[in-house]
PDB file of N, CA and C in Angstrom:
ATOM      1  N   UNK A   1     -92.984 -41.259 -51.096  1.00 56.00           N
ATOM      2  CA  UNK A   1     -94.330 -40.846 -50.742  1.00 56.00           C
ATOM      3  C   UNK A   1     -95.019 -42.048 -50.118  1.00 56.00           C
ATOM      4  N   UNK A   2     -95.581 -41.450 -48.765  1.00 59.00           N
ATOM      5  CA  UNK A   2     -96.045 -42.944 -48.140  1.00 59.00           C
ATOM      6  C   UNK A   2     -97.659 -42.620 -48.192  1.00 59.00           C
ATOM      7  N   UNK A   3     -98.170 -43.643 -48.297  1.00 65.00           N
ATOM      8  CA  UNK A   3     -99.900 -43.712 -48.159  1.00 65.00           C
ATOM      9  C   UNK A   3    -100.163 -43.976 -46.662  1.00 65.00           C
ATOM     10  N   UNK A   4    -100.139 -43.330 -45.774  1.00 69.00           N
ATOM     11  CA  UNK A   4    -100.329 -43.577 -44.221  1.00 69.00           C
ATOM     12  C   UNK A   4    -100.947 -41.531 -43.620  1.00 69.00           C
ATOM     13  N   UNK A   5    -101.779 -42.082 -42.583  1.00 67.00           N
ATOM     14  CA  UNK A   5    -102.376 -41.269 -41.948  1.00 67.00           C
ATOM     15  C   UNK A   5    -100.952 -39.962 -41.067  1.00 67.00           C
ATOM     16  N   UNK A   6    -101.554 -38.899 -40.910  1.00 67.00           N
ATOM     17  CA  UNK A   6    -100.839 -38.406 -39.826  1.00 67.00           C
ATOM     18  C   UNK A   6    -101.662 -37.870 -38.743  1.00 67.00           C
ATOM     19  N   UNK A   7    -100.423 -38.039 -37.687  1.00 66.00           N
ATOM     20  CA  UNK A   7    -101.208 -37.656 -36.202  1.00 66.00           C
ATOM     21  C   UNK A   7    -100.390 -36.589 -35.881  1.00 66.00           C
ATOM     22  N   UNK A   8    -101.462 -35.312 -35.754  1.00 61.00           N
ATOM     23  CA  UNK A   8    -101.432 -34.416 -35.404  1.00 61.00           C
ATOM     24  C   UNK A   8    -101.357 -33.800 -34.045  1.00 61.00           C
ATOM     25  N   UNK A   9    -101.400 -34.465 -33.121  1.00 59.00           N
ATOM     26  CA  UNK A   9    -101.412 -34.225 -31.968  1.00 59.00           C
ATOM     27  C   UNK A   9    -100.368 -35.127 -30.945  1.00 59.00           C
ATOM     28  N   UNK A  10     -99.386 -35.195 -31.453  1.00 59.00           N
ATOM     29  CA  UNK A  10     -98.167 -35.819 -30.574  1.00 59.00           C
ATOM     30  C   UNK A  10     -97.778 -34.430 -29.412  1.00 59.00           C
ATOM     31  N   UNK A  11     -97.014 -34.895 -28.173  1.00 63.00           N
ATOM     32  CA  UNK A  11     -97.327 -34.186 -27.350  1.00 63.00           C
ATOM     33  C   UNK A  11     -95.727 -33.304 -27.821  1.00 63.00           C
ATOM     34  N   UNK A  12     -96.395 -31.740 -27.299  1.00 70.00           N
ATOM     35  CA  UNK A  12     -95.160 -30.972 -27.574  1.00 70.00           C
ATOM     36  C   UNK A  12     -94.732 -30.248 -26.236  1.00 70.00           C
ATOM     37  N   UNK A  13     -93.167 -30.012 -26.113  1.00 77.00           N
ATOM     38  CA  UNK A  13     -93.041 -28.995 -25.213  1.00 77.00           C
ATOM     39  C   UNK A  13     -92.043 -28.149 -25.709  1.00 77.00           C
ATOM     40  N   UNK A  14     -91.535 -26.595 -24.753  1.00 83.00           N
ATOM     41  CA  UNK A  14     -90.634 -25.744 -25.687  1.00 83.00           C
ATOM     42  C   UNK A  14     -89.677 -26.254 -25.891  1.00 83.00           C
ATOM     43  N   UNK A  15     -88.931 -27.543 -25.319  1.00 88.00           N
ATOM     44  CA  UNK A  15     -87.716 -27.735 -25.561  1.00 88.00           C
ATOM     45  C   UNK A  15     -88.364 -29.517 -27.173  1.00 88.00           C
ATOM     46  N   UNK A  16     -88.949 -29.351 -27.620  1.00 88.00           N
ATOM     47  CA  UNK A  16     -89.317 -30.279 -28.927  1.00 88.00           C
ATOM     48  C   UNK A  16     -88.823 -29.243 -29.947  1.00 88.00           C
ATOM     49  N   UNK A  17     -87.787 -30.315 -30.708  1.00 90.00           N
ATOM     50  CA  UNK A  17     -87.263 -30.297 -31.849  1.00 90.00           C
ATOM     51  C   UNK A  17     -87.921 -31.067 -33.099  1.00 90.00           C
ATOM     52  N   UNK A  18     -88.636 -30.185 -34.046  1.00 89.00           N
ATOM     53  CA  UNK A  18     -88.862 -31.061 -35.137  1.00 89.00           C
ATOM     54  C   UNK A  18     -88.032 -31.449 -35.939  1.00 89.00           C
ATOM     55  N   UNK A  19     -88.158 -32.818 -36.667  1.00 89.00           N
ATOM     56  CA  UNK A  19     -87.053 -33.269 -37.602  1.00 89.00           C
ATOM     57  C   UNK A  19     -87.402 -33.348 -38.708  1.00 89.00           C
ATOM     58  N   UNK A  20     -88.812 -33.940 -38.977  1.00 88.00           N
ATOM     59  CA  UNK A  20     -89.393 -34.217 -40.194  1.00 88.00           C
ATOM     60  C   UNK A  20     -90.913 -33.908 -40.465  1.00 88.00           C
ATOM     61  N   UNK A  21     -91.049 -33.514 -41.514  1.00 86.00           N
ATOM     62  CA  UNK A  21     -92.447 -32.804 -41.352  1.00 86.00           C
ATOM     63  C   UNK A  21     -93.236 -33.521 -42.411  1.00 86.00           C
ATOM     64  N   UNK A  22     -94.521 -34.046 -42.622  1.00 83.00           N
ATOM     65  CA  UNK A  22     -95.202 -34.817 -43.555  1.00 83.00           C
ATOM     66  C   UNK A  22     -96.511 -33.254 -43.854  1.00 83.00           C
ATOM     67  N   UNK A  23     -96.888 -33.709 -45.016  1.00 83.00           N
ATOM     68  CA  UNK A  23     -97.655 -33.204 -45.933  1.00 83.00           C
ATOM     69  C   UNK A  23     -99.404 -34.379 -45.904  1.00 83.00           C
ATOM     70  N   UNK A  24    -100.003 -33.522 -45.514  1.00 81.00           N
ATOM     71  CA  UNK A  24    -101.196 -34.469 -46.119  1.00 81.00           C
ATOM     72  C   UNK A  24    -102.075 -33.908 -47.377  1.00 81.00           C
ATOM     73  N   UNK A  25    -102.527 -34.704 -48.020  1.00 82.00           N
ATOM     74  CA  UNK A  25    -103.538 -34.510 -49.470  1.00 82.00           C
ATOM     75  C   UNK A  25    -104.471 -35.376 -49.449  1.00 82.00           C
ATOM     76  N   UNK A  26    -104.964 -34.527 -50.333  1.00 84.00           N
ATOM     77  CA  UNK A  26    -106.328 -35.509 -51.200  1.00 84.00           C
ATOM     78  C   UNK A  26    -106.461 -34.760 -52.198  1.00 84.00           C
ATOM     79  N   UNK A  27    -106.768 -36.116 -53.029  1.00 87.00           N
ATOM     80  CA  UNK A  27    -106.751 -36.457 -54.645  1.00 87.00           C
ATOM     81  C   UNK A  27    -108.120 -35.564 -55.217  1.00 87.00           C
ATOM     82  N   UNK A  28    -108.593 -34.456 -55.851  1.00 91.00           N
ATOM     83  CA  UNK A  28    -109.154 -33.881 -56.217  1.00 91.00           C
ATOM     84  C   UNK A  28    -109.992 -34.660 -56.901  1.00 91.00           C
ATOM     85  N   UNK A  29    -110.955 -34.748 -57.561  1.00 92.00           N
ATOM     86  CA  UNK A  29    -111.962 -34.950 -58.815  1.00 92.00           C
ATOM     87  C   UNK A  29    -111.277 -35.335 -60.422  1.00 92.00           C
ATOM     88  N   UNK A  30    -110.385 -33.838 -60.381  1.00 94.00           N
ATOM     89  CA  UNK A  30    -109.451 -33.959 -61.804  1.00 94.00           C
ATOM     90  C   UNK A  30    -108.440 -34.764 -61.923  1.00 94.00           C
ATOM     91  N   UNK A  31    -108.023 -35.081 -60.362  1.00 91.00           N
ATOM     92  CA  UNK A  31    -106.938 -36.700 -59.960  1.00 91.00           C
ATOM     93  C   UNK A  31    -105.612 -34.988 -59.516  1.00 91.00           C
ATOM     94  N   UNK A  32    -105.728 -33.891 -59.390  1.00 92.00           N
ATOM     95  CA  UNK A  32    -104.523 -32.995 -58.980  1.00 92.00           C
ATOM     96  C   UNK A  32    -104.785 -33.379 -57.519  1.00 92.00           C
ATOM     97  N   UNK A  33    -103.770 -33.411 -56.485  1.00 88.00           N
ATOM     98  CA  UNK A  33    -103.342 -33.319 -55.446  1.00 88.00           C
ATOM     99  C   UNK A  33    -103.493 -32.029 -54.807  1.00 88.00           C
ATOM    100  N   UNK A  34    -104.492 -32.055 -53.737  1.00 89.00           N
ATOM    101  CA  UNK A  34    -104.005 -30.735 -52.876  1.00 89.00           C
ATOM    102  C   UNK A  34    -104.535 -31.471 -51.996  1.00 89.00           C
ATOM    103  N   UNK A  35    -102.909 -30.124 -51.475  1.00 88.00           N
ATOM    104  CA  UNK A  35    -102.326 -29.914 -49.659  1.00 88.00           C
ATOM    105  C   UNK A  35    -103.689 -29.721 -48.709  1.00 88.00           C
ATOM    106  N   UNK A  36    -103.866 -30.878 -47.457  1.00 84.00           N
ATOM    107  CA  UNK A  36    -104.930 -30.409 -47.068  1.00 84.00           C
ATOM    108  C   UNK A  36    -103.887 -29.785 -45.538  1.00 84.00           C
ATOM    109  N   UNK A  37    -103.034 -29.667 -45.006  1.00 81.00           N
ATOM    110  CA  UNK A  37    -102.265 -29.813 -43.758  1.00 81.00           C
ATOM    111  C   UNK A  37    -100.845 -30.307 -43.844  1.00 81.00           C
ATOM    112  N   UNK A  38    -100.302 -30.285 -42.825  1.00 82.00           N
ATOM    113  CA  UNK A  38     -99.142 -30.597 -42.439  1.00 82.00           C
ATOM    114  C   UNK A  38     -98.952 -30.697 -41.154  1.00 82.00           C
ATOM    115  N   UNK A  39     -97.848 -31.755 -41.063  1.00 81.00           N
ATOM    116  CA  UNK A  39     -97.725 -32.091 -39.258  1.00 81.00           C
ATOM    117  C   UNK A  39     -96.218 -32.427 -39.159  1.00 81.00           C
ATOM    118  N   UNK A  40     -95.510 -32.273 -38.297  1.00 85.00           N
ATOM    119  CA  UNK A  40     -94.271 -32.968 -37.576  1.00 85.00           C
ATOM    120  C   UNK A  40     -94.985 -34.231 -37.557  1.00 85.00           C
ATOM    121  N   UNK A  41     -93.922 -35.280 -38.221  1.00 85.00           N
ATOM    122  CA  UNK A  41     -94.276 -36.712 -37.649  1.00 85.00           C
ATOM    123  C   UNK A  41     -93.338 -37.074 -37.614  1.00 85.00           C
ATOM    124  N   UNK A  42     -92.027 -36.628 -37.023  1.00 89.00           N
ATOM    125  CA  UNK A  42     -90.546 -37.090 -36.207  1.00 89.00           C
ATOM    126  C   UNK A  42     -89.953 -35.715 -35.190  1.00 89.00           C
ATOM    127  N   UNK A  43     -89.714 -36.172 -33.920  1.00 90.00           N
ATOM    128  CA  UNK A  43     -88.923 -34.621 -33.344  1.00 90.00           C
ATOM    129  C   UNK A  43     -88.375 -35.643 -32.358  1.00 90.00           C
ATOM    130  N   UNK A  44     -87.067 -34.518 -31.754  1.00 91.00           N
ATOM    131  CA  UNK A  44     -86.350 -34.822 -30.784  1.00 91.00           C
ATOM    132  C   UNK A  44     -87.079 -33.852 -29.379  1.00 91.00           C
ATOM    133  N   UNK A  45     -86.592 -34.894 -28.039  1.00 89.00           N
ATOM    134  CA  UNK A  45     -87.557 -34.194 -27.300  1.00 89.00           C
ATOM    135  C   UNK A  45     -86.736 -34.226 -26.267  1.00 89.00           C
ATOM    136  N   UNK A  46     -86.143 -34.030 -24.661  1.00 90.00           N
ATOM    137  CA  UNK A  46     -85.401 -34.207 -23.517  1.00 90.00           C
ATOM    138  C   UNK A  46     -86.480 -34.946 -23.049  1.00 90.00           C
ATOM    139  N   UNK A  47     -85.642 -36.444 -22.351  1.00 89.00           N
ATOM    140  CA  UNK A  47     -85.970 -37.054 -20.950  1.00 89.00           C
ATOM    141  C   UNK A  47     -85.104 -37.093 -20.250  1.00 89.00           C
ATOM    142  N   UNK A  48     -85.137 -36.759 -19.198  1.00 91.00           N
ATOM    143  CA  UNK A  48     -84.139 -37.321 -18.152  1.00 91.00           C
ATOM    144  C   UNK A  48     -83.077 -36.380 -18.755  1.00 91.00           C
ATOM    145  N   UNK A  49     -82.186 -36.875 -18.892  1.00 91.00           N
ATOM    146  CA  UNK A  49     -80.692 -36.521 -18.972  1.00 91.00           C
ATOM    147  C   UNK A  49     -80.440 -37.039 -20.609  1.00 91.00           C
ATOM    148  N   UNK A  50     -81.089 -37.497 -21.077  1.00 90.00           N
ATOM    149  CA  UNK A  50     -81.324 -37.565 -22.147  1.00 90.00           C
ATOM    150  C   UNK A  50     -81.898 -36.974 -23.338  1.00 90.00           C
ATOM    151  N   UNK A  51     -82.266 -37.816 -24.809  1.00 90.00           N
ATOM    152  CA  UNK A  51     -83.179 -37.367 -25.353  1.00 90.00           C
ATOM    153  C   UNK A  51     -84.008 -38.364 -26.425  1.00 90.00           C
ATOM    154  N   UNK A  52     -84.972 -38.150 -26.490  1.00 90.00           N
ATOM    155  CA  UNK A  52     -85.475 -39.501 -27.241  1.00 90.00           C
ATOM    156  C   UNK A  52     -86.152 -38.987 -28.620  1.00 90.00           C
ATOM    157  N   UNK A  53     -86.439 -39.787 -29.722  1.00 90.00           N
ATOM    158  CA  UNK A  53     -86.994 -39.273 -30.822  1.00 90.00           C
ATOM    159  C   UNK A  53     -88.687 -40.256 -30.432  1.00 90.00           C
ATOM    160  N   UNK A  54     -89.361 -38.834 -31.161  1.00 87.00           N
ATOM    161  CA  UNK A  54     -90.696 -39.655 -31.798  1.00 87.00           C
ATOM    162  C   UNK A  54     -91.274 -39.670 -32.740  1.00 87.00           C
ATOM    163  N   UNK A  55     -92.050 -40.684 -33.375  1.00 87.00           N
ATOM    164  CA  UNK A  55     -92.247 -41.041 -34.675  1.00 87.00           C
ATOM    165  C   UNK A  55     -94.033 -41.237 -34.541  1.00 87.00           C
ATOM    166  N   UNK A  56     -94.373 -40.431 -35.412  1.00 84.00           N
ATOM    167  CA  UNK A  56     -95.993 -40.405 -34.914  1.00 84.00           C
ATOM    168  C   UNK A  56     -96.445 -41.371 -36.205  1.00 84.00           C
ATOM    169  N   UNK A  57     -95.941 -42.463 -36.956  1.00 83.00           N
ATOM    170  CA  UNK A  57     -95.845 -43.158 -38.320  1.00 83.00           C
ATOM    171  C   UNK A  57     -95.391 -44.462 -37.622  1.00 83.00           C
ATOM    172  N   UNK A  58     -95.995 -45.420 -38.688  1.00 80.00           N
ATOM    173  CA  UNK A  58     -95.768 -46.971 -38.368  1.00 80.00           C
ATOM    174  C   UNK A  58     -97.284 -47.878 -37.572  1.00 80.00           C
ATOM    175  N   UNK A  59     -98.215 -47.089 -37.680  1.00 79.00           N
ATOM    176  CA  UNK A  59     -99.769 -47.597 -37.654  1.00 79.00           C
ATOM    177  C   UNK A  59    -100.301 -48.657 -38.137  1.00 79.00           C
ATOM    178  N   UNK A  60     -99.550 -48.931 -39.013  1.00 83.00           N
ATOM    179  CA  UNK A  60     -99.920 -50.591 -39.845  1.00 83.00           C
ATOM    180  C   UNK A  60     -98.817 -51.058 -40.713  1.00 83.00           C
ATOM    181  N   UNK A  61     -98.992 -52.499 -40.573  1.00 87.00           N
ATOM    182  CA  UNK A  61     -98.107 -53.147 -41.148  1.00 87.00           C
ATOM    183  C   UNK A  61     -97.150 -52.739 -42.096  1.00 87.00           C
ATOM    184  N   UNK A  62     -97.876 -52.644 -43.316  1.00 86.00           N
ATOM    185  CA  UNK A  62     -97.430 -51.303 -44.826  1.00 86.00           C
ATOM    186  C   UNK A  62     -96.742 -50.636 -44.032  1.00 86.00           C
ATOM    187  N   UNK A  63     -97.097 -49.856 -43.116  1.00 84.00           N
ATOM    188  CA  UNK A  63     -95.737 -48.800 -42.613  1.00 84.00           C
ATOM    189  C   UNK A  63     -95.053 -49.023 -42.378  1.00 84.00           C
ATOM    190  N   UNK A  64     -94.745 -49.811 -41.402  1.00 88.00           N
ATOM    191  CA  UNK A  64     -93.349 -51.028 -40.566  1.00 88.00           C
ATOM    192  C   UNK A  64     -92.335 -51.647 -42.019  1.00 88.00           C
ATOM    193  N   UNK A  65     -93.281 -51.994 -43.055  1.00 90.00           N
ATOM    194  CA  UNK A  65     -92.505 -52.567 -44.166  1.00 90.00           C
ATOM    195  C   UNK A  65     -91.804 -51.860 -44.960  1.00 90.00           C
ATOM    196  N   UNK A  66     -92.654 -50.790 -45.056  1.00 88.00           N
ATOM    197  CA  UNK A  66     -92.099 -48.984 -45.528  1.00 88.00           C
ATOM    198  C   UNK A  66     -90.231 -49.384 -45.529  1.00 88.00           C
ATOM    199  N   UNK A  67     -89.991 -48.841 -47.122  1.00 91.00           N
ATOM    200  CA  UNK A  67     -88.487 -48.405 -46.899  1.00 91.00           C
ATOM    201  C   UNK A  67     -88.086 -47.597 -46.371  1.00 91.00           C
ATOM    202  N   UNK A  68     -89.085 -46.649 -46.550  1.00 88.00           N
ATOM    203  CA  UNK A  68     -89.176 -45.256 -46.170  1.00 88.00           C
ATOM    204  C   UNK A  68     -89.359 -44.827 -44.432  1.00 88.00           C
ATOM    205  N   UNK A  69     -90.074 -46.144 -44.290  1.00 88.00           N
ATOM    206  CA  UNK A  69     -90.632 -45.926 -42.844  1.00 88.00           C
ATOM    207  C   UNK A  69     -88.750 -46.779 -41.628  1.00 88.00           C
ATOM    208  N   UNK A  70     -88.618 -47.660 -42.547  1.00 92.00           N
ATOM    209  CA  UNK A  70     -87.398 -48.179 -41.623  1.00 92.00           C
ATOM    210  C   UNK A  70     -86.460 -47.176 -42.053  1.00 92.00           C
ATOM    211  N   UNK A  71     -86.474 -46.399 -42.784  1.00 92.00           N
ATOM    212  CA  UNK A  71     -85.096 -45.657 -43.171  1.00 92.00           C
ATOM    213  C   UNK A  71     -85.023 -44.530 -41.892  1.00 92.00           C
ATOM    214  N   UNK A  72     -86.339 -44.119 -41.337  1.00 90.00           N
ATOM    215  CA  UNK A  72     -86.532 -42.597 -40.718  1.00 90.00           C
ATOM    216  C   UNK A  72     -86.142 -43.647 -39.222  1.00 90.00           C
ATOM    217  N   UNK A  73     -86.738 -44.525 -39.047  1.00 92.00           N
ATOM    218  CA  UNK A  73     -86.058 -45.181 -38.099  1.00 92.00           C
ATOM    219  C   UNK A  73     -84.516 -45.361 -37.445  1.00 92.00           C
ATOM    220  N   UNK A  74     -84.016 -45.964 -38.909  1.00 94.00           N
ATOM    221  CA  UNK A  74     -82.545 -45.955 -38.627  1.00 94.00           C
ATOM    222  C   UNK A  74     -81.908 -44.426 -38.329  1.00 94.00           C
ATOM    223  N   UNK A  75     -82.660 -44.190 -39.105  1.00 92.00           N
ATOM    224  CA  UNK A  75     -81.852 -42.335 -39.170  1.00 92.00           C
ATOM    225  C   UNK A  75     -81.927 -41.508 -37.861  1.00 92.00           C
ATOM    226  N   UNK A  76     -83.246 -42.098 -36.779  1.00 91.00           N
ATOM    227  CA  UNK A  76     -83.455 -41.459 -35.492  1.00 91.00           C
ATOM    228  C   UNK A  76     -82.389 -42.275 -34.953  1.00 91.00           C
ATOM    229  N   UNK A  77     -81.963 -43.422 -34.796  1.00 93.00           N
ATOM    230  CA  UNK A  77     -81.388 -44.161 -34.083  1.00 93.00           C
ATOM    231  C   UNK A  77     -79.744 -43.834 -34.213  1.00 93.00           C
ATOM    232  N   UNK A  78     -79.610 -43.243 -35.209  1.00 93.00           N
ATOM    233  CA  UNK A  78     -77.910 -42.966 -35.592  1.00 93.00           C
ATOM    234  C   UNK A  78     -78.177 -41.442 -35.104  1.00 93.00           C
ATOM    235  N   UNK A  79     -79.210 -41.111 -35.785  1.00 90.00           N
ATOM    236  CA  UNK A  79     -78.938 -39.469 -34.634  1.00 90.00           C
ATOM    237  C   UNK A  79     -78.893 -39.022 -33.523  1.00 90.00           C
ATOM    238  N   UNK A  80     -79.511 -40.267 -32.315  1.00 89.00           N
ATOM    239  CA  UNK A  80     -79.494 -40.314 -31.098  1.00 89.00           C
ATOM    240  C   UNK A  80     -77.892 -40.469 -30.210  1.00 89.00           C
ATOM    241  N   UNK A  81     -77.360 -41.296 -31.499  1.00 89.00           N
ATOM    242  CA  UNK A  81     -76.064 -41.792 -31.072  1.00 89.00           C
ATOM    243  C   UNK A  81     -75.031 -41.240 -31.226  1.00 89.00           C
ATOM    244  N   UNK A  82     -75.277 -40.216 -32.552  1.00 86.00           N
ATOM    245  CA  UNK A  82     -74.099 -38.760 -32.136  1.00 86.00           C
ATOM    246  C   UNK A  82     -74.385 -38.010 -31.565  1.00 86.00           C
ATOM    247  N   UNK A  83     -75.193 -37.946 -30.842  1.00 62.00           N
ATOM    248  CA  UNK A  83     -75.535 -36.625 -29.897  1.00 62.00           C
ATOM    249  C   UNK A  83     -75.103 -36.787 -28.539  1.00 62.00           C
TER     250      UNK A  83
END
């Protein structure tokens, strides 16, 4: 679970593949968690003759340091490479 913002508005077209989808919340009064949204914040997309991943995460430092955040990294980068 990462403490980082999501951006909701990464650009889409019909040929965008989502990969990973984040959850946003806020902490109630009683300290329960509720769902305020949800967003894709990883998809595969065509350029060129290609295809590239995007990562709408990594906004600040904490994120970049993220295990979590280098793991989705590596994981776009090995998925690019069997494809």
């Amino acid at each position: 679970k990462a403490n980082t913002e999501l951006y909701n508005n990464h650009y889409v077209t019909k040929d965008t593949v989502p990969l990973v989808k984040g959850i946003q919340f806020k902490v109630e009064k009683d300290g329960k968690e509720k769902v305020t949204g949800e967003a894709v914040v990883m998809w595969e997309a065509p350029r060129g003759k290609g295809k590239v991943i995007g990562l709408s995460l990594g906004h600040s430092v904490d994120d970049i340091k993220d295990a979590g955040f280098k793991a989705l990294v590596i994981d776009g980068i090995n998925y690019l490479m069997k494809k």
